[in-house]
Amino acid sequence: CMWSLPSSDAIDDKAMEATTLSGVHSDQIISLATMVLPSQNEDTNELNVLFSASRDGSFALWDLDRNGELIFTSQCADIVNDSTVSLTCADVTNPTSWDDGYNDSSKSGNDAIVLGTSNGYVIGYVVEELMSFASNSETGVESEGSPVPNLRFRAHGTDTGKGEAITAIKCGGDGTIPTSARLRGGDERPASSSNSRSLSSSILLTGGEDGSVKQWEILSQKTPSSPPRIRMEHWPRLSSQRMKRRSHLFTPKHDGPVSSISQQSKSDSSKFLTCSQDGSVAVWSASSGKELFRMDGFSSGISSLACLGRELLVTDGMEGYVCVHDFGIEEDAADNSYDLEW
């Protein structure tokens, strides 16, 4: 459902249901995220879009400027077994929305969605190409066939069927591989003049059903095809390859499935947090791969966490309560109650 929020702080004012978005998903919604995209309409610079994904393998884009009108929907398929794959988590990267990026053509094509599957794969789509796919369809919604993913790789599991699901995924902002680099023979090397097309990288964090946490660089580059496509590749691609500026694997693992990943801010990717069904929260160094500290003592598994700035952390995991952890309060004051100012 979409809700219209009250414009005042009056207690009597209540949120009103504006519309219901239906007819696409038949199972649990595993992700909702808003995106700001460049508009093709000359009357406005931006287009406000809602992304949704479900366990049934479906994902969709909705036009928030038109009361939730459906723009695009598709089913995520296993191209090897030619069957529908179950989605377990999803996230979006939306650099167009950062600092009025819709006026910056250099950021065009970098808006993407990433999906985590029950069989351990990461599947990614460039949103600009999905929008074009929808607009080229006669109805704007249903098209013959499905769009080809820009990114697909196995992040967790080894085809054993045990503990291979990706249970948490997070787009972590700008990557560390320079735009002038190319990847060859297991190293990051300067680009040659024959391979000087613009290359950008971003960080992707994944958590597994087996409690493992991994970090990836996702490289995006426009291909010379017609029409041009964005090719996305992951790094490292082999177990023998390493990341120069960041860690790929994080130790020790959680004792249960990783349920959520969060960062303090999109501008600071030096540290990030994970929580797990084992009832713990861990803070990690992105460069060394080491655990900085861990919070235990929750009464149940933690399903979500969110950072509100650098000092406030919000979690569940305490018998149905929402917990706000304030790391900025003085130790002596922690024994006294206090009110949060929003």
Tab-separated table of C-alpha atoms in Angstrom:
chain	number	residue	atom	x	y	z
A	1	CYS	CA	0.000	0.000	0.000
A	2	MET	CA	1.013	3.617	-0.575
A	3	TRP	CA	0.155	6.039	2.206
A	4	SER	CA	-0.293	9.800	2.309
A	5	LEU	CA	1.499	11.086	5.409
A	6	PRO	CA	0.144	14.020	7.431
A	7	SER	CA	1.729	17.377	6.702
A	8	SER	CA	1.568	18.564	10.322
A	9	ASP	CA	2.685	17.258	13.713
A	10	ALA	CA	-0.846	17.231	15.114
A	11	ILE	CA	-1.653	14.004	16.958
A	12	ASP	CA	-5.116	13.809	15.377
A	13	ASP	CA	-3.681	13.800	11.849
A	14	LYS	CA	-3.338	10.256	10.534
A	15	ALA	CA	-1.746	8.654	7.524
A	16	MET	CA	-4.269	7.899	4.803
A	17	GLU	CA	-4.075	4.994	2.382
A	18	ALA	CA	-3.567	6.443	-1.105
A	19	THR	CA	-3.515	3.334	-3.276
A	20	THR	CA	-2.701	-0.356	-3.295
A	21	LEU	CA	-0.035	-1.736	-5.606
A	22	SER	CA	-1.069	-5.243	-6.585
A	23	GLY	CA	-1.181	-7.813	-9.360
A	24	VAL	CA	2.567	-8.498	-9.547
A	25	HIS	CA	3.835	-10.373	-6.472
A	26	SER	CA	2.313	-13.582	-5.113
A	27	ASP	CA	4.630	-14.185	-2.153
A	28	GLN	CA	6.399	-12.260	0.618
A	29	ILE	CA	7.910	-8.902	-0.356
A	30	ILE	CA	11.621	-9.086	0.470
A	31	SER	CA	12.677	-5.569	-0.562
A	32	LEU	CA	11.239	-2.092	-1.159
A	33	ALA	CA	13.375	0.896	-2.181
A	34	THR	CA	12.755	4.306	-3.722
A	35	MET	CA	14.921	5.629	-6.548
A	36	VAL	CA	15.313	8.987	-8.296
A	37	LEU	CA	15.991	8.557	-12.020
A	38	PRO	CA	16.577	10.951	-14.917
A	39	SER	CA	13.276	11.834	-16.534
A	40	GLN	CA	12.598	11.615	-20.257
A	41	ASN	CA	9.950	14.287	-19.787
A	42	GLU	CA	11.130	17.809	-20.617
A	43	ASP	CA	8.875	19.244	-17.907
A	44	THR	CA	10.842	17.681	-15.049
A	45	ASN	CA	14.405	16.613	-14.296
A	46	GLU	CA	13.608	13.546	-12.233
A	47	LEU	CA	11.366	10.508	-12.030
A	48	ASN	CA	10.487	9.001	-8.649
A	49	VAL	CA	10.344	5.209	-8.785
A	50	LEU	CA	9.597	2.450	-6.292
A	51	PHE	CA	11.434	-0.859	-6.642
A	52	SER	CA	9.919	-4.031	-5.189
A	53	ALA	CA	11.002	-7.673	-5.156
A	54	SER	CA	9.360	-10.865	-3.895
A	55	ARG	CA	10.320	-14.401	-2.891
A	56	ASP	CA	8.346	-15.681	-5.883
A	57	GLY	CA	11.143	-14.369	-8.127
A	58	SER	CA	9.308	-11.308	-9.415
A	59	PHE	CA	10.556	-7.716	-9.267
A	60	ALA	CA	8.953	-4.492	-10.434
A	61	LEU	CA	9.340	-0.738	-10.911
A	62	TRP	CA	6.431	1.585	-10.045
A	63	ASP	CA	5.945	5.256	-10.972
A	64	LEU	CA	5.419	7.181	-7.721
A	65	ASP	CA	4.670	10.383	-9.644
A	66	ARG	CA	1.634	8.638	-11.185
A	67	ASN	CA	0.139	7.165	-8.041
A	68	GLY	CA	2.072	3.919	-8.274
A	69	GLU	CA	1.470	3.102	-11.926
A	70	LEU	CA	3.348	-0.063	-12.934
A	71	ILE	CA	6.305	0.692	-15.224
A	72	PHE	CA	7.988	-2.682	-15.522
A	73	THR	CA	7.864	-6.185	-14.082
A	74	SER	CA	9.788	-9.361	-14.767
A	75	GLN	CA	10.485	-12.803	-13.358
A	76	CYS	CA	13.996	-13.749	-12.293
A	77	ALA	CA	14.888	-17.046	-13.971
A	78	ASP	CA	17.643	-19.629	-13.575
A	79	ILE	CA	19.181	-19.600	-17.046
A	80	VAL	CA	20.902	-22.941	-16.433
A	81	ASN	CA	17.838	-24.948	-15.395
A	82	ASP	CA	15.327	-22.738	-17.239
A	83	SER	CA	13.209	-22.337	-14.110
A	84	THR	CA	12.056	-19.553	-11.817
A	85	VAL	CA	14.478	-18.780	-9.014
A	86	SER	CA	13.468	-17.659	-5.537
A	87	LEU	CA	14.708	-14.245	-4.419
A	88	THR	CA	15.938	-13.896	-0.845
A	89	CYS	CA	17.184	-10.278	-0.697
A	90	ALA	CA	17.669	-7.220	-2.902
A	91	ASP	CA	19.069	-3.692	-2.877
A	92	VAL	CA	19.541	-0.724	-5.205
A	93	THR	CA	22.383	1.639	-6.015
A	94	ASN	CA	21.138	5.030	-7.092
A	95	PRO	CA	24.019	7.531	-7.684
A	96	THR	CA	21.707	9.617	-9.881
A	97	SER	CA	19.921	10.751	-6.727
A	98	TRP	CA	23.108	11.815	-4.936
A	99	ASP	CA	23.727	15.563	-5.014
A	100	ASP	CA	21.288	16.164	-7.873
A	101	GLY	CA	23.040	13.580	-10.026
A	102	TYR	CA	20.214	13.619	-12.564
A	103	ASN	CA	21.839	16.792	-13.903
A	104	ASP	CA	25.185	14.982	-14.256
A	105	SER	CA	25.377	12.909	-17.432
A	106	SER	CA	28.481	11.085	-16.152
A	107	LYS	CA	26.291	9.202	-13.702
A	108	SER	CA	23.902	8.010	-16.389
A	109	GLY	CA	23.615	4.237	-16.485
A	110	ASN	CA	25.014	3.633	-13.007
A	111	ASP	CA	21.629	3.176	-11.325
A	112	ALA	CA	21.118	-0.537	-10.788
A	113	ILE	CA	19.257	-3.166	-8.796
A	114	VAL	CA	20.934	-6.267	-7.377
A	115	LEU	CA	19.102	-9.439	-6.397
A	116	GLY	CA	20.273	-12.258	-4.117
A	117	THR	CA	18.909	-15.724	-4.836
A	118	SER	CA	18.242	-18.891	-2.889
A	119	ASN	CA	20.903	-20.760	-4.899
A	120	GLY	CA	23.705	-18.315	-4.101
A	121	TYR	CA	23.746	-16.055	-7.165
A	122	VAL	CA	23.865	-12.280	-7.460
A	123	ILE	CA	21.854	-10.983	-10.407
A	124	GLY	CA	22.046	-7.325	-11.446
A	125	TYR	CA	20.157	-5.088	-13.852
A	126	VAL	CA	20.841	-1.531	-14.998
A	127	VAL	CA	17.633	0.394	-14.366
A	128	GLU	CA	18.032	2.560	-17.473
A	129	GLU	CA	17.945	-0.580	-19.637
A	130	LEU	CA	14.886	-1.924	-17.811
A	131	MET	CA	13.090	1.367	-18.442
A	132	SER	CA	14.013	1.181	-22.133
A	133	PHE	CA	12.827	-2.429	-22.273
A	134	ALA	CA	9.486	-1.349	-20.840
A	135	SER	CA	9.081	1.670	-23.152
A	136	ASN	CA	9.809	-0.442	-26.223
A	137	SER	CA	7.016	-2.815	-25.321
A	138	GLU	CA	3.628	-2.166	-26.850
A	139	THR	CA	1.935	-2.010	-23.442
A	140	GLY	CA	4.894	-0.673	-21.483
A	141	VAL	CA	4.577	-3.571	-19.019
A	142	GLU	CA	4.486	-6.933	-20.764
A	143	SER	CA	7.181	-7.756	-23.275
A	144	GLU	CA	8.092	-10.828	-25.237
A	145	GLY	CA	10.846	-12.563	-23.304
A	146	SER	CA	12.738	-11.084	-20.366
A	147	PRO	CA	15.614	-8.604	-20.190
A	148	VAL	CA	19.095	-10.114	-20.037
A	149	PRO	CA	20.865	-9.471	-16.696
A	150	ASN	CA	23.854	-7.123	-16.810
A	151	LEU	CA	25.455	-9.073	-13.964
A	152	ARG	CA	25.276	-12.691	-12.836
A	153	PHE	CA	27.745	-14.578	-10.668
A	154	ARG	CA	27.828	-17.097	-7.856
A	155	ALA	CA	28.659	-15.391	-4.571
A	156	HIS	CA	27.874	-18.143	-2.032
A	157	GLY	CA	27.558	-21.922	-2.088
A	158	THR	CA	29.062	-24.675	-4.179
A	159	ASP	CA	26.050	-26.409	-5.740
A	160	THR	CA	25.661	-28.685	-2.719
A	161	GLY	CA	22.212	-27.314	-1.936
A	162	LYS	CA	23.211	-26.669	1.690
A	163	GLY	CA	23.722	-23.210	3.146
A	164	GLU	CA	24.153	-21.586	-0.239
A	165	ALA	CA	21.466	-18.872	-0.199
A	166	ILE	CA	22.393	-15.184	-0.156
A	167	THR	CA	20.452	-13.923	2.843
A	168	ALA	CA	21.600	-10.270	2.898
A	169	ILE	CA	22.891	-7.864	0.257
A	170	LYS	CA	23.983	-4.225	0.386
A	171	CYS	CA	25.197	-1.759	-2.246
A	172	GLY	CA	28.107	-0.037	-0.526
A	173	GLY	CA	28.765	3.070	-2.590
A	174	ASP	CA	31.730	4.008	-4.770
A	175	GLY	CA	34.431	1.417	-5.343
A	176	THR	CA	38.191	1.774	-5.108
A	177	ILE	CA	39.319	0.628	-8.563
A	178	PRO	CA	40.238	3.787	-10.553
A	179	THR	CA	38.265	4.615	-13.670
A	180	SER	CA	41.443	4.323	-15.741
A	181	ALA	CA	42.008	0.690	-14.721
A	182	ARG	CA	41.276	-2.577	-16.423
A	183	LEU	CA	41.442	-6.099	-15.037
A	184	ARG	CA	43.806	-8.604	-16.587
A	185	GLY	CA	45.586	-11.696	-15.345
A	186	GLY	CA	44.410	-11.284	-11.772
A	187	ASP	CA	45.632	-7.702	-11.273
A	188	GLU	CA	44.279	-4.187	-11.514
A	189	ARG	CA	46.256	-2.476	-14.295
A	190	PRO	CA	46.164	0.880	-16.092
A	191	ALA	CA	43.949	0.935	-19.156
A	192	SER	CA	45.503	0.911	-22.591
A	193	SER	CA	44.464	3.419	-25.212
A	194	SER	CA	42.491	0.703	-27.008
A	195	ASN	CA	40.504	-0.009	-23.865
A	196	SER	CA	39.903	3.490	-22.561
A	197	ARG	CA	36.116	3.423	-22.348
A	198	SER	CA	34.828	4.804	-19.069
A	199	LEU	CA	34.990	2.238	-16.263
A	200	SER	CA	33.371	2.728	-12.877
A	201	SER	CA	33.353	0.502	-9.825
A	202	SER	CA	31.109	0.146	-6.807
A	203	ILE	CA	31.125	-1.889	-3.619
A	204	LEU	CA	28.754	-4.805	-3.038
A	205	LEU	CA	28.447	-6.613	0.300
A	206	THR	CA	26.810	-10.029	0.618
A	207	GLY	CA	25.906	-12.243	3.566
A	208	GLY	CA	25.231	-15.951	3.331
A	209	GLU	CA	23.003	-18.578	4.854
A	210	ASP	CA	26.190	-20.137	6.252
A	211	GLY	CA	27.056	-16.956	8.201
A	212	SER	CA	29.797	-15.801	5.826
A	213	VAL	CA	30.282	-12.149	4.822
A	214	LYS	CA	31.940	-11.135	1.534
A	215	GLN	CA	32.861	-7.902	-0.235
A	216	TRP	CA	33.025	-7.400	-3.998
A	217	GLU	CA	33.954	-4.693	-6.474
A	218	ILE	CA	31.376	-4.398	-9.252
A	219	LEU	CA	32.827	-2.874	-12.416
A	220	SER	CA	30.538	-1.261	-14.970
A	221	GLN	CA	31.511	-0.361	-18.522
A	222	LYS	CA	29.616	0.616	-21.644
A	223	THR	CA	30.034	-1.808	-24.522
A	224	PRO	CA	30.397	-0.732	-28.186
A	225	SER	CA	27.301	-2.736	-29.162
A	226	SER	CA	24.255	-1.188	-30.783
A	227	PRO	CA	22.325	-0.196	-28.822
A	228	PRO	CA	25.102	0.151	-26.201
A	229	ARG	CA	24.737	-1.909	-23.043
A	230	ILE	CA	26.306	-1.665	-19.617
A	231	ARG	CA	28.458	-4.691	-18.856
A	232	MET	CA	28.877	-5.399	-15.149
A	233	GLU	CA	31.572	-7.708	-13.804
A	234	HIS	CA	32.484	-8.775	-10.288
A	235	TRP	CA	35.911	-8.798	-8.693
A	236	PRO	CA	37.482	-11.013	-7.518
A	237	ARG	CA	36.327	-13.625	-10.017
A	238	LEU	CA	38.522	-16.494	-8.792
A	239	SER	CA	39.369	-17.704	-5.296
A	240	SER	CA	43.061	-17.080	-6.044
A	241	GLN	CA	42.494	-13.389	-6.818
A	242	ARG	CA	42.666	-10.648	-4.213
A	243	MET	CA	41.400	-7.115	-3.711
A	244	LYS	CA	44.263	-4.633	-3.250
A	245	ARG	CA	42.543	-2.006	-1.139
A	246	ARG	CA	39.824	-4.040	0.540
A	247	SER	CA	39.186	-7.443	2.007
A	248	HIS	CA	37.070	-10.020	0.206
A	249	LEU	CA	36.361	-12.431	3.094
A	250	PHE	CA	35.536	-11.459	6.691
A	251	THR	CA	36.357	-13.557	9.758
A	252	PRO	CA	35.097	-14.965	12.015
A	253	LYS	CA	31.770	-15.904	10.431
A	254	HIS	CA	28.420	-15.531	12.162
A	255	ASP	CA	27.010	-18.726	13.684
A	256	GLY	CA	23.741	-18.282	11.811
A	257	PRO	CA	22.443	-16.786	8.548
A	258	VAL	CA	23.354	-13.126	7.975
A	259	SER	CA	20.058	-11.222	7.985
A	260	SER	CA	20.996	-7.585	7.290
A	261	ILE	CA	23.955	-5.360	6.338
A	262	SER	CA	24.219	-1.633	7.015
A	263	GLN	CA	26.702	1.250	6.773
A	264	GLN	CA	27.012	4.395	8.852
A	265	SER	CA	26.681	6.529	5.732
A	266	LYS	CA	27.107	6.212	1.983
A	267	SER	CA	30.149	8.506	2.175
A	268	ASP	CA	32.006	6.307	4.687
A	269	SER	CA	32.614	2.773	3.474
A	270	SER	CA	35.555	2.059	5.789
A	271	LYS	CA	33.337	0.101	8.201
A	272	PHE	CA	30.033	-1.707	8.001
A	273	LEU	CA	27.737	-3.710	10.269
A	274	THR	CA	26.035	-7.079	9.947
A	275	CYS	CA	23.448	-8.855	12.070
A	276	SER	CA	22.500	-12.500	12.170
A	277	GLN	CA	19.888	-14.996	13.247
A	278	ASP	CA	22.456	-16.099	15.867
A	279	GLY	CA	21.497	-12.953	17.835
A	280	SER	CA	24.657	-10.920	17.265
A	281	VAL	CA	25.693	-7.649	15.613
A	282	ALA	CA	29.226	-7.360	14.223
A	283	VAL	CA	31.190	-4.302	13.073
A	284	TRP	CA	33.816	-4.956	10.388
A	285	SER	CA	36.803	-3.181	8.896
A	286	ALA	CA	36.286	-3.089	5.125
A	287	SER	CA	40.030	-2.917	4.454
A	288	SER	CA	41.389	-5.611	6.796
A	289	GLY	CA	38.401	-7.955	6.918
A	290	LYS	CA	38.682	-8.170	10.703
A	291	GLU	CA	35.875	-7.929	13.201
A	292	LEU	CA	36.232	-4.684	15.184
A	293	PHE	CA	33.716	-5.585	17.865
A	294	ARG	CA	30.591	-7.659	18.381
A	295	MET	CA	27.353	-7.100	20.281
A	296	ASP	CA	25.729	-10.178	21.842
A	297	GLY	CA	22.988	-10.675	24.396
A	298	PHE	CA	19.935	-10.335	22.187
A	299	SER	CA	17.078	-12.607	23.196
A	300	SER	CA	16.350	-13.795	19.660
A	301	GLY	CA	17.665	-13.669	16.135
A	302	ILE	CA	18.056	-10.179	14.643
A	303	SER	CA	16.281	-9.652	11.337
A	304	SER	CA	17.176	-6.019	10.600
A	305	LEU	CA	19.394	-3.132	11.612
A	306	ALA	CA	19.832	0.465	10.492
A	307	CYS	CA	22.379	3.181	11.268
A	308	LEU	CA	21.024	6.645	12.057
A	309	GLY	CA	24.195	8.651	11.678
A	310	ARG	CA	27.381	7.589	13.462
A	311	GLU	CA	26.017	7.176	16.972
A	312	LEU	CA	22.562	5.595	16.751
A	313	LEU	CA	21.912	1.989	15.777
A	314	VAL	CA	18.388	0.557	15.497
A	315	THR	CA	17.764	-3.185	15.732
A	316	ASP	CA	15.123	-5.711	16.662
A	317	GLY	CA	15.920	-8.993	18.434
A	318	MET	CA	14.547	-8.159	21.899
A	319	GLU	CA	11.191	-9.946	22.202
A	320	GLY	CA	9.300	-7.777	19.741
A	321	TYR	CA	10.822	-4.460	20.818
A	322	VAL	CA	12.621	-1.984	18.580
A	323	CYS	CA	15.965	-1.185	20.206
A	324	VAL	CA	17.843	2.098	19.788
A	325	HIS	CA	21.508	1.793	20.762
A	326	ASP	CA	23.112	5.170	21.479
A	327	PHE	CA	26.916	5.031	21.288
A	328	GLY	CA	27.231	8.760	21.868
A	329	ILE	CA	25.760	8.870	25.366
A	330	GLU	CA	28.100	9.129	28.341
A	331	GLU	CA	28.468	5.972	30.439
A	332	ASP	CA	27.158	7.671	33.614
A	333	ALA	CA	24.088	8.931	31.781
A	334	ALA	CA	23.267	5.497	30.401
A	335	ASP	CA	21.670	4.517	33.716
A	336	ASN	CA	19.088	7.297	33.374
A	337	SER	CA	16.192	7.414	30.941
A	338	TYR	CA	16.180	10.013	28.204
A	339	ASP	CA	14.111	11.079	25.219
A	340	LEU	CA	15.236	10.993	21.613
A	341	GLU	CA	14.840	14.270	19.751
A	342	TRP	CA	13.767	13.736	16.129
